Coordinates of C-alpha atoms in Angstrom, one line a residue:
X1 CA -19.1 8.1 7.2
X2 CA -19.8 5.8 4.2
X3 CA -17.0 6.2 1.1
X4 CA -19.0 6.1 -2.2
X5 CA -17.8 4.8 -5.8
X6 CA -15.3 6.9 -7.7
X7 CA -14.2 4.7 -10.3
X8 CA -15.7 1.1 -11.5
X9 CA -12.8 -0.3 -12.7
X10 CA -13.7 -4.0 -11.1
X11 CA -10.0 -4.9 -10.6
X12 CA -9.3 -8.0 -9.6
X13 CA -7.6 -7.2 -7.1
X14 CA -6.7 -3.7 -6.8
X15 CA -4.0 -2.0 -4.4
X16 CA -1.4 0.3 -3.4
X17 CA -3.1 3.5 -4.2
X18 CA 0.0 6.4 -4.0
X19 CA -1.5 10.3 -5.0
X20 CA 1.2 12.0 -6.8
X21 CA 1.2 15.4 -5.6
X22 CA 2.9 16.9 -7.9
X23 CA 0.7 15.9 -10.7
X24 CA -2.3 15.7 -8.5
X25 CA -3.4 12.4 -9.8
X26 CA -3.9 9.1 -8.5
X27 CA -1.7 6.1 -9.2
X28 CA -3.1 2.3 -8.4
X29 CA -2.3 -1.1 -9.3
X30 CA -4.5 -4.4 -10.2
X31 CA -2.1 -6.6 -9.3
X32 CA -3.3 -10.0 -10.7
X33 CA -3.6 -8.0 -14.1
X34 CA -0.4 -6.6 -13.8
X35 CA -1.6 -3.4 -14.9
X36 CA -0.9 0.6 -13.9
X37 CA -3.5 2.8 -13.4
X38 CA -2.7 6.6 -13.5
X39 CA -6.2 8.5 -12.6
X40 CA -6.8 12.5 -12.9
X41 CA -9.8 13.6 -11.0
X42 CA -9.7 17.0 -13.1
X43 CA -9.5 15.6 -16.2
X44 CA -11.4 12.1 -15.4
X45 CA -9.1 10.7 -17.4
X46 CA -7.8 7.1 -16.5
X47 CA -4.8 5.6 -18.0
X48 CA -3.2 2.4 -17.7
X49 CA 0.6 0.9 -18.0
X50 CA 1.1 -2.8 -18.8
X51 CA 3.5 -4.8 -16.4
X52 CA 6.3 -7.4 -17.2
X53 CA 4.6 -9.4 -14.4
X54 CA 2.5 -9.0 -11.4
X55 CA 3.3 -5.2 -9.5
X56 CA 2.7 -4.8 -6.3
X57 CA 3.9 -2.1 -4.9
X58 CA 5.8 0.6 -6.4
X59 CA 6.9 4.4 -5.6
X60 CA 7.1 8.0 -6.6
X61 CA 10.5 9.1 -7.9
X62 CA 12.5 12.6 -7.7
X63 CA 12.7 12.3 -11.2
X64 CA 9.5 12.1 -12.4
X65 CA 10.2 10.4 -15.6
X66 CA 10.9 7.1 -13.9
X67 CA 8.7 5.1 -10.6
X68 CA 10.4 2.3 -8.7
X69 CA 8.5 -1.1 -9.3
X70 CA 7.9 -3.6 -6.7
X71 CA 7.4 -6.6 -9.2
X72 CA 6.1 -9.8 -8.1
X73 CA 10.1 -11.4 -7.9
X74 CA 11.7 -8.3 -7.9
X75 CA 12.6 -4.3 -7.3
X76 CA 12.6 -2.3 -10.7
X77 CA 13.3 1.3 -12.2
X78 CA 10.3 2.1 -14.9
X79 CA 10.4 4.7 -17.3
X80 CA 7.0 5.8 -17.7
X81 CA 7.2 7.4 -21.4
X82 CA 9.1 4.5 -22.8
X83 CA 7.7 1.0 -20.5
X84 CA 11.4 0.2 -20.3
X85 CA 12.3 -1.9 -16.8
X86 CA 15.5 -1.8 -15.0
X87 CA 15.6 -4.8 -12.9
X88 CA 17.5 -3.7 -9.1
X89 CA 17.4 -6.7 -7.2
X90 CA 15.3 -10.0 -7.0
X91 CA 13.8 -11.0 -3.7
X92 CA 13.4 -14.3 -2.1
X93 CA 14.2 -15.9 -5.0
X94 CA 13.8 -19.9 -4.9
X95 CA 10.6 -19.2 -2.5
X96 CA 6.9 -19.7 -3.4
X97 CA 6.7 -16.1 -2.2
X98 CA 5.9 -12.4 -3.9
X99 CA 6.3 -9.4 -3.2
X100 CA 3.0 -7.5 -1.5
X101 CA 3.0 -3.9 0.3
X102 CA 5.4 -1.3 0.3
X103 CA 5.9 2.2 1.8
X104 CA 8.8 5.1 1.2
X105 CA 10.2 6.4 5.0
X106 CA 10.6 9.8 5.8
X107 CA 14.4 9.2 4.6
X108 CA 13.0 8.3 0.6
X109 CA 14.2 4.9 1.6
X110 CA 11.7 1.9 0.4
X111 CA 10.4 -0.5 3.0
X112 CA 8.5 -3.4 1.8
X113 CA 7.5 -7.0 2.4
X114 CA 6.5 -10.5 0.6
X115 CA 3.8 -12.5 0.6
X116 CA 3.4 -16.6 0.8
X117 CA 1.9 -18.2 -2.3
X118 CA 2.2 -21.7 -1.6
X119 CA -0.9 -22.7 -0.3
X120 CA 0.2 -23.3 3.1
X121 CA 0.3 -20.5 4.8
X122 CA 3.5 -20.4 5.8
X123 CA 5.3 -17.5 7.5
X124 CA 8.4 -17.7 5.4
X125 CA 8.0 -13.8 4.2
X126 CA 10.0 -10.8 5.6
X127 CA 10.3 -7.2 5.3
X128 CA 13.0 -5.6 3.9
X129 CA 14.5 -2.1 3.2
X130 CA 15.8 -0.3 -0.8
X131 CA 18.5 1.7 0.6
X132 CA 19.3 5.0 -1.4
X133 CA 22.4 3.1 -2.5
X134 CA 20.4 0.3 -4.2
X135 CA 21.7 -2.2 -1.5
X136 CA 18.9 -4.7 0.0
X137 CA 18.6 -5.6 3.7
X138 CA 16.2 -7.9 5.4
X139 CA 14.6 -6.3 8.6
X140 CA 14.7 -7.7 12.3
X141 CA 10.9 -8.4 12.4
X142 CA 9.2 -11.4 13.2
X143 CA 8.6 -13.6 9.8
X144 CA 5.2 -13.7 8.3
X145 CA 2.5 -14.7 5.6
X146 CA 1.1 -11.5 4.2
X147 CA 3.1 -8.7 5.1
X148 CA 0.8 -4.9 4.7
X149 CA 0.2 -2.0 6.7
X150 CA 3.2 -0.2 6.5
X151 CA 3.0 3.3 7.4
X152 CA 5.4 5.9 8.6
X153 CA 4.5 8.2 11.5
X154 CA 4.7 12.7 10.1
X155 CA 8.4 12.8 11.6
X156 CA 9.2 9.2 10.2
X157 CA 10.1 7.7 14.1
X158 CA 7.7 5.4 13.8
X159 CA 7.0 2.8 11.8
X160 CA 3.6 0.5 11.8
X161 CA 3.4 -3.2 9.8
X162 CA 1.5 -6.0 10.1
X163 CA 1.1 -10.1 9.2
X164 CA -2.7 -10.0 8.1
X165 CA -3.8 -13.5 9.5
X166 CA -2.9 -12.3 13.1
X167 CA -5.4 -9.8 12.5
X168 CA -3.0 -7.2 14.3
X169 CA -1.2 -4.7 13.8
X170 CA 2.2 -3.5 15.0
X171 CA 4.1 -0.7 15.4
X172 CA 8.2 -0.1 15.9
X173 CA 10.4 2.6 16.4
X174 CA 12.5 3.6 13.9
X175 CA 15.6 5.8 13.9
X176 CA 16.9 8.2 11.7
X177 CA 19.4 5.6 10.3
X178 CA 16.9 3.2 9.9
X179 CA 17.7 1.0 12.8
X180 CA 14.6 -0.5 14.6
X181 CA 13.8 -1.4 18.1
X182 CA 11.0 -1.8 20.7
X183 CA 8.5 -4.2 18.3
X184 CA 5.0 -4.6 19.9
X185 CA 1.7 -5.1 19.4
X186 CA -0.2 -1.7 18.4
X187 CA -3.6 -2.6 17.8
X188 CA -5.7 -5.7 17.3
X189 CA -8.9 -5.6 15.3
X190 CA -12.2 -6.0 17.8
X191 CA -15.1 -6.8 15.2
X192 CA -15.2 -10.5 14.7
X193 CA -15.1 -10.2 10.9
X194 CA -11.7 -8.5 8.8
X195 CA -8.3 -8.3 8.7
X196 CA -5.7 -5.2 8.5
X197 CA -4.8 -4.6 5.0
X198 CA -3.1 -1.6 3.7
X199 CA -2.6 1.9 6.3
X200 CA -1.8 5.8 5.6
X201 CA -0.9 7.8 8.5
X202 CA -2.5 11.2 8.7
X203 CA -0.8 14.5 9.9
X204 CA -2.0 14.3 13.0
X205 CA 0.1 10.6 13.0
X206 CA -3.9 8.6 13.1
X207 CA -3.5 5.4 11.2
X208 CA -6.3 4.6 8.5
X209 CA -6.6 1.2 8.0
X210 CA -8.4 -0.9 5.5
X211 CA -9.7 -4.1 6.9
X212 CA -10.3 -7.0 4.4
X213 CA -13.8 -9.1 4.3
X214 CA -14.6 -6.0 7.0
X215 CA -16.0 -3.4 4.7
X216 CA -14.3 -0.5 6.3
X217 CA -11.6 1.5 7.0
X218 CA -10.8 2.3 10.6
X219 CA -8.8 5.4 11.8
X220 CA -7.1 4.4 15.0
X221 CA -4.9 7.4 17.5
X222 CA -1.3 6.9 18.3
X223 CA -2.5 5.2 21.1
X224 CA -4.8 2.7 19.5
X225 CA -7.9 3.9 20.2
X226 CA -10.5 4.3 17.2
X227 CA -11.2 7.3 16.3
X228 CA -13.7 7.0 12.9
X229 CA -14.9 4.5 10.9
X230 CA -15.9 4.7 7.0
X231 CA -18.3 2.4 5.9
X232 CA -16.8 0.5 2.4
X233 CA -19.6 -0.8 0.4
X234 CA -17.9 -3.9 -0.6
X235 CA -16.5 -6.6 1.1
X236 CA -12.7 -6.5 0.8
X237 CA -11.5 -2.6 0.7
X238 CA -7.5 -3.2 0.5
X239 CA -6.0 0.0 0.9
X240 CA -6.5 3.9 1.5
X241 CA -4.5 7.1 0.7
X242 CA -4.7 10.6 1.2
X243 CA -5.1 12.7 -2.2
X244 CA -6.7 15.9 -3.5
X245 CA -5.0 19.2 -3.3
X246 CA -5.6 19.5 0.3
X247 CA -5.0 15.7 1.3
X248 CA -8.2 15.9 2.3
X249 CA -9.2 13.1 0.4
X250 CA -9.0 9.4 1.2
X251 CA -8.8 7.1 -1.8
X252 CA -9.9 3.6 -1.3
X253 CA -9.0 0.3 -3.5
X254 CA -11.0 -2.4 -3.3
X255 CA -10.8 -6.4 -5.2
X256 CA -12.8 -8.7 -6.3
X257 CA -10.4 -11.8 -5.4
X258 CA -11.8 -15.0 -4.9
X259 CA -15.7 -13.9 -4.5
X260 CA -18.1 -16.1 -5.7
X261 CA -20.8 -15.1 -8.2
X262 CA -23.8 -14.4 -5.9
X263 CA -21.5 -12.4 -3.7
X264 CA -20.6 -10.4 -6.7
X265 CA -24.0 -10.3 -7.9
X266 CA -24.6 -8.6 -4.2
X267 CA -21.5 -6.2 -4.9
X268 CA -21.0 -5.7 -8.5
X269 CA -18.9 -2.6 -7.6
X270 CA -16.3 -4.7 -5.9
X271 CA -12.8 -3.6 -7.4
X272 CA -13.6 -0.1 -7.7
X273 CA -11.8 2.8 -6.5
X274 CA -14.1 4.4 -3.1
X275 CA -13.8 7.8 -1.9
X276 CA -14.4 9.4 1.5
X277 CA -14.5 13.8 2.1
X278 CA -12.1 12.9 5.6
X279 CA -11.2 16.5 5.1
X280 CA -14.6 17.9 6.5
X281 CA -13.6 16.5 9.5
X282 CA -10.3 18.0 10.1
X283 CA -8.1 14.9 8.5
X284 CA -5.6 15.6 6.2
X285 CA -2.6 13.4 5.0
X286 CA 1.2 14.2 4.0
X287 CA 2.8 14.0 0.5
X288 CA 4.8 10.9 0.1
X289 CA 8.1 11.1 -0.2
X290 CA 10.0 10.2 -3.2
X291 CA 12.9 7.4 -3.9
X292 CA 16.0 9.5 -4.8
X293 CA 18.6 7.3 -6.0
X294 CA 19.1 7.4 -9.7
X295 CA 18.2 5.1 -12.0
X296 CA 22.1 5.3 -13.7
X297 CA 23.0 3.2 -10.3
X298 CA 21.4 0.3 -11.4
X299 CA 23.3 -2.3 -13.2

C-alpha cells in the first residue's frame, strides 16, 4: 500500500497527529514552528494556533474548549477560543532536554517523554505520567535519548514505548492503577535503514509504526510479526493516526528536518500530511481518550 499526499503544508518538522472524533477533524503540530494545525477533511479547511514555544505533544480534553499542551519545558491547559496558556508543571528543568511524544491511557491519564538536545546524545530523558490530579511522576523505564512510540493496547494493559537510536521498540504491561512491570523488548526494526518514530494501536491491538529516514509505516501483531507495510513517499514519515468517521483512515505526518537541498529537491512534499485507505483492508482504530481533570485545578 503506498499513502499519497493530503496536505502540502511542508512543516518542518511535523508530528503528533491526534483525530478529534467528536469534531471529526484532524489536529497536528510543526513543532519547530511552534504552530497548531486543526484540519477538516469536509470542509478542507486548515487552521492554525500560534504557540508560546515549541509544542510537542498535546491532548484532547472532556471539555472541548480547552487541549492539554505538551510544551517544549512544560505541561499546559490551552483555551482554544482565547490562546490563553495555563502552565501545570515544568519538566526536567535545568536539562538540555524537551519534551517529544505523548499518549492519553485508557484511564485519560497522559504519558509522555523528553527528548535530549544537547548534542551528545545522551540518555538523560525519561517518561513520565499527568495524573488526573495534575501530580507528575517519573516512570520506572530505562533512561533514553528520544523517547516516541507510545501507544496503548484497546483494553489499555499494555503499553508500547521506545528510545529511537536503539532502533527498537518496547512494550510493558500496565495495570489499571498505572503500575508497570514486565519491560522487554517487543520488536526491533529488520530493514537496515529507519528508526521507530511515533505508533497508533489498532482495534485489533496491531501497532502502526512510522519509521524515520525508512519511508514507511509498518503494522506489526501483538506478537511482533509484520503484518503490512505502507509505502511513505518521503524520507522521514514521523507519526500516524487513525481518523475518518470510521477510523479507517491512517493520517501520516511527515518533516523536513535537517534535509539537504538536493534531497528536498528529490522530495519537495516532505512535511506534508500522507494518507492511507487502511480501512479497505479491515483496520480500524479507537477514539482517543480524553484528559478529564479540569483546568480550575491548575494553579
Amino acid at each position: 500500500m503506498k499513502a499519497q499526499l493530503l496536505l502540502d503544508t511542508q512543516c518542518t518538522l511535523a508530528e503528533g497527529p491526534v483525530w478529534d472524533a467528536r469534531a471529526q477533524a484532524l489536529f497536528f503540530t510543526d513543532i519547530y514552528e511552534s504552530v497548531l494545525y486543526r484540519y477538516d477533511p469536509a470542509r478542507r479547511d486548515l487552521k492554525t494556533f500560534a504557540m508560546p514555544e515549541r509544542l510537542a505533544t498535546y491532548a484532547l480534553c472532556e471539555d472541548d474548549r480547552y487541549l492539554l499542551l505538551g510544551l517544549e519545558s512544560r505541561l499546559a491547559f490551552y483555551e482554544i477560543a482565547t490562546g490563553r496558556v495555563k502552565t501545570i508543571a515544568e519538566i526536567e528543568t535545568g536539562l538540555p532536554t524537551r519534551l517529544n511524544d505523548g499518549r492519553l491511557d485508557r484511564e485519560g491519564r497522559f504519558v509522555f517523554g523528553t527528548k535530549d538536545e544537547s548534542g551528545e546524545h545522551k540518555t538523560q530523558c525519561a517518561f513520565y505520567r499527568l495524573n488526573l490530579d495534575l501530580s507528575v511522576e517519573r516512570l520506572p523505564l530505562p533512561a533514553c535519548e528520544i523517547s516516541n512510540s507510545l501507544a496503548f493496547t484497546p483494553d489499555g494493559r499494555t503499553m508500547y514505548y521506545c528510545d529511537t537510536p536503539t532502533r527498537a521498540i518496547r512494550v510493558c504491561d500496565y495495570a489499571l492503577d498505572g503500575t508497570i512491570s514486565n519491560d522487554r523488548e517487543f520488536v526491533r526494526l529488520s530493514d537496515p535503514d529507519g528508526y521507530p518514530d511515533g505508533s497508533a494501536i489498532d482495534t485489533r491491538g496491531n501497532l502502526w509504526n512510522a519509521q524515520w529516514e525508512g519511508r514507511r509505516v509498518i503494522c506489526y501483531s501483538p506478537e511482533g510479526r509484520e503484518l503490512e507495510r505502507i509505502e511513505v513517499p518521503v524520507p522521514q514519515p514521523s507519526c500516524p493516526v487513525f481518523g475518518g468517521a470510521d477510523f479507517g483512515t491512517l493520517y501520516i505526518t511527515s518533516a523536513r528536518e535537517d534535509l539537504s537541498e538536493a534531497q528536498l529537491a528529490a522530495d519537495p512534499t516532505s512535511g506534508g500530511i500522507y494518507v492511507a485507505q487502511v480501512g479497505a483492508s479491515g483496520a480500524r482504530g479507537l477514539a482517543d481518550t480524553r484528559f478529564g481533570a479540569s483546568p480550575a485545578l491548575a494553579s
